[in-house]
Amino acid sequence: MQRFTKLCRQLIKTIMGYLKGNVAFLIMVFLILFIFEVDHVVSGSMEPTLMTGDYAIFTKVRFGYKPNRGDIIGFNHDGEHWVKRVIGIPGDMIVIKDMYVYVNGEKIDEPYLENVGITYGGDNTIFAVPEDEIFVLGDNRLASYDSRYWNEPYVPVSYVTSKYRFTIYHAKTKATTFEEEIL
């Protein structure tokens, strides 16, 4: 009888071990499917914030998400997945003048840029951000293909899939110009 009790305890212990492992696995699968996504950064357009080769955690966004200026977002555009920073939200007027970005007439503070005052493209063009759309730029203004250059410069908010939270692996590689990026 003692041997049977010992076997039962061992069996229960083994089953509980499997259950704990499976529950942890199921929680992880749930989080990945519905809450988080891991993105591998494949371009230098967001340097120095996100380096080529980095792995970053993004939270998935749902219907009704309202982006804020400064958010780093993942979105689908022209059949590709992109990661950029939100510069303009619905109703904003964006102007790139003397290589600085102005939102609603005010030069914006961009501490995340490695080289401030090097925003080329769209000089003195006024970008009036429509309702339910956003204007986005990469942090590496010399190597980012973004709202400044697209035929349709605005990204519908409905295209936004995720919001950046943190980097889990920093690759520490760097592409400094658009030419290096495409060669």
Coordinates of C-alpha atoms in Angstrom, one line a residue:
M1 CA 0.0 0.0 0.0
Q2 CA 2.8 2.4 0.8
R3 CA 4.4 1.7 -2.6
F4 CA 1.1 2.5 -4.3
T5 CA 0.7 5.8 -2.4
K6 CA 4.3 6.7 -3.4
L7 CA 3.6 5.9 -7.0
C8 CA 0.4 8.0 -6.9
R9 CA 2.2 10.9 -5.4
Q10 CA 4.9 10.6 -8.1
L11 CA 2.3 10.4 -10.8
I12 CA 0.5 13.5 -9.5
K13 CA 3.8 15.4 -9.2
T14 CA 4.7 14.5 -12.8
I15 CA 1.2 15.5 -14.1
M16 CA 1.4 18.8 -12.2
G17 CA 4.8 19.5 -13.7
Y18 CA 3.4 19.0 -17.2
L19 CA 0.4 21.1 -16.4
K20 CA 2.5 24.0 -15.1
G21 CA 4.7 23.8 -18.2
N22 CA 1.7 23.7 -20.5
V23 CA -0.1 26.5 -18.7
A24 CA 3.1 28.7 -19.0
F25 CA 3.3 27.7 -22.6
L26 CA -0.4 28.6 -23.3
I27 CA 0.0 31.9 -21.5
M28 CA 3.1 32.7 -23.7
V29 CA 1.2 31.7 -26.9
F30 CA -1.8 33.9 -25.8
L31 CA 0.5 36.9 -25.1
I32 CA 2.2 36.5 -28.5
L33 CA -1.0 36.0 -30.5
F34 CA -3.1 38.7 -28.9
I35 CA -1.0 41.2 -26.9
F36 CA 2.7 41.4 -28.0
E37 CA 4.7 41.0 -31.1
V38 CA 8.4 40.7 -31.5
D39 CA 9.8 42.7 -34.5
H40 CA 13.3 42.2 -36.0
V41 CA 14.6 45.6 -37.2
V42 CA 15.8 45.2 -40.8
S43 CA 16.7 48.7 -41.7
G44 CA 18.6 51.7 -40.2
S45 CA 15.7 54.1 -40.7
M46 CA 15.0 54.4 -36.9
E47 CA 18.6 54.7 -35.7
P48 CA 19.8 55.4 -33.1
T49 CA 16.6 54.4 -31.3
L50 CA 16.3 51.0 -33.1
M51 CA 19.4 49.7 -34.7
T52 CA 19.6 47.3 -37.7
G53 CA 19.4 43.8 -36.2
D54 CA 17.6 44.8 -33.0
Y55 CA 14.7 42.8 -31.7
A56 CA 12.0 44.9 -30.1
I57 CA 8.7 44.2 -28.3
F58 CA 5.6 46.0 -29.6
T59 CA 2.1 45.8 -28.1
K60 CA -0.6 45.1 -30.6
V61 CA -3.2 47.8 -31.0
R62 CA -6.9 47.4 -31.5
F63 CA -9.6 49.2 -33.2
G64 CA -10.0 52.7 -31.7
Y65 CA -6.2 53.2 -31.1
K66 CA -5.3 56.9 -31.1
P67 CA -1.6 57.5 -31.8
N68 CA 0.2 60.3 -30.0
R69 CA 3.0 62.4 -31.4
G70 CA 6.3 60.7 -30.6
D71 CA 4.9 57.2 -30.5
I72 CA 7.0 54.6 -32.4
I73 CA 4.6 52.4 -34.3
G74 CA 4.5 49.4 -36.6
F75 CA 2.1 49.6 -39.5
N76 CA 1.4 48.1 -42.9
H77 CA 1.9 50.4 -45.9
D78 CA 2.2 49.6 -49.6
G79 CA 2.2 45.9 -48.8
E80 CA 5.2 46.1 -46.4
H81 CA 5.6 46.3 -42.6
W82 CA 7.2 49.6 -41.5
V83 CA 8.4 51.0 -38.1
K84 CA 8.4 54.9 -37.8
R85 CA 7.8 57.7 -35.3
V86 CA 4.5 59.6 -35.3
I87 CA 5.2 63.3 -36.0
G88 CA 1.7 64.5 -36.9
I89 CA -1.7 63.5 -35.8
P90 CA -5.1 64.4 -37.4
G91 CA -5.5 68.2 -37.7
D92 CA -1.8 68.9 -37.5
M93 CA 0.1 71.1 -40.0
I94 CA 3.7 69.8 -40.6
V95 CA 6.3 71.9 -42.3
I96 CA 10.0 71.0 -42.8
K97 CA 11.8 74.3 -43.0
D98 CA 15.6 75.0 -42.8
M99 CA 16.0 71.3 -42.0
Y100 CA 13.9 71.4 -38.9
V101 CA 10.4 70.0 -38.4
Y102 CA 7.6 72.3 -37.3
V103 CA 4.2 71.1 -36.0
N104 CA 1.4 73.7 -35.9
G105 CA 4.0 76.5 -36.3
E106 CA 6.3 75.3 -33.5
K107 CA 9.7 73.7 -34.0
I108 CA 9.6 70.3 -32.3
D109 CA 12.1 69.1 -29.8
E110 CA 13.6 65.8 -31.1
P111 CA 16.1 64.5 -28.5
Y112 CA 16.0 61.1 -30.1
L113 CA 17.8 62.3 -33.2
E114 CA 21.5 61.8 -33.5
N115 CA 21.9 64.8 -35.6
V116 CA 19.4 67.6 -35.0
G117 CA 18.6 69.9 -37.9
I118 CA 19.2 67.5 -40.8
T119 CA 15.7 66.8 -41.9
Y120 CA 15.8 67.0 -45.7
G121 CA 12.9 66.7 -48.0
G122 CA 9.6 68.5 -48.3
D123 CA 11.3 71.9 -47.6
N124 CA 8.5 74.4 -47.0
T125 CA 5.8 72.0 -48.1
I126 CA 2.9 72.1 -45.8
F127 CA 1.5 68.7 -44.8
A128 CA -2.0 69.0 -43.5
V129 CA -2.7 65.7 -41.7
P130 CA -6.3 64.6 -42.5
E131 CA -8.7 63.0 -40.1
D132 CA -8.0 59.4 -39.2
E133 CA -4.4 59.6 -40.6
I134 CA -0.9 60.3 -39.3
F135 CA 2.4 61.7 -40.6
V136 CA 5.5 59.6 -39.8
L137 CA 9.2 60.0 -40.0
G138 CA 12.2 57.7 -39.2
D139 CA 14.7 58.8 -36.6
N140 CA 17.6 58.5 -39.0
R141 CA 16.5 61.2 -41.3
L142 CA 19.3 60.6 -43.8
A143 CA 18.3 56.9 -44.3
S144 CA 14.5 56.9 -43.8
Y145 CA 12.0 56.5 -46.6
D146 CA 8.9 58.0 -45.0
S147 CA 6.0 60.5 -45.2
R148 CA 8.3 63.1 -46.8
Y149 CA 8.8 61.0 -49.9
W150 CA 5.6 59.0 -50.4
N151 CA 3.0 59.9 -53.1
E152 CA 0.4 59.6 -50.3
P153 CA 2.3 61.1 -47.3
Y154 CA -0.2 60.0 -44.7
V155 CA -0.7 56.7 -43.0
P156 CA -4.3 55.8 -42.1
V157 CA -4.6 55.1 -38.4
S158 CA -6.3 51.8 -39.3
Y159 CA -3.0 50.6 -40.8
V160 CA -1.3 50.8 -37.4
T161 CA -0.7 47.3 -36.0
S162 CA 1.5 47.9 -33.0
K163 CA 3.3 50.3 -30.6
Y164 CA 6.9 50.0 -29.6
R165 CA 7.6 49.3 -25.9
F166 CA 11.2 48.2 -25.5
T167 CA 14.2 46.6 -27.2
I168 CA 15.0 43.1 -26.0
Y169 CA 18.2 42.7 -28.1
H170 CA 20.5 45.5 -29.2
A171 CA 22.6 44.6 -32.2
K172 CA 24.7 47.8 -32.2
T173 CA 25.2 47.9 -35.9
K174 CA 24.7 51.1 -37.8
A175 CA 23.9 52.2 -41.4
T176 CA 24.3 56.0 -41.5
T177 CA 22.9 57.0 -44.9
F178 CA 20.2 56.0 -47.3
E179 CA 22.8 55.0 -49.9
E180 CA 24.4 52.6 -47.4
E181 CA 21.0 51.3 -46.6
I182 CA 20.1 50.4 -50.1
L183 CA 23.5 49.2 -51.3

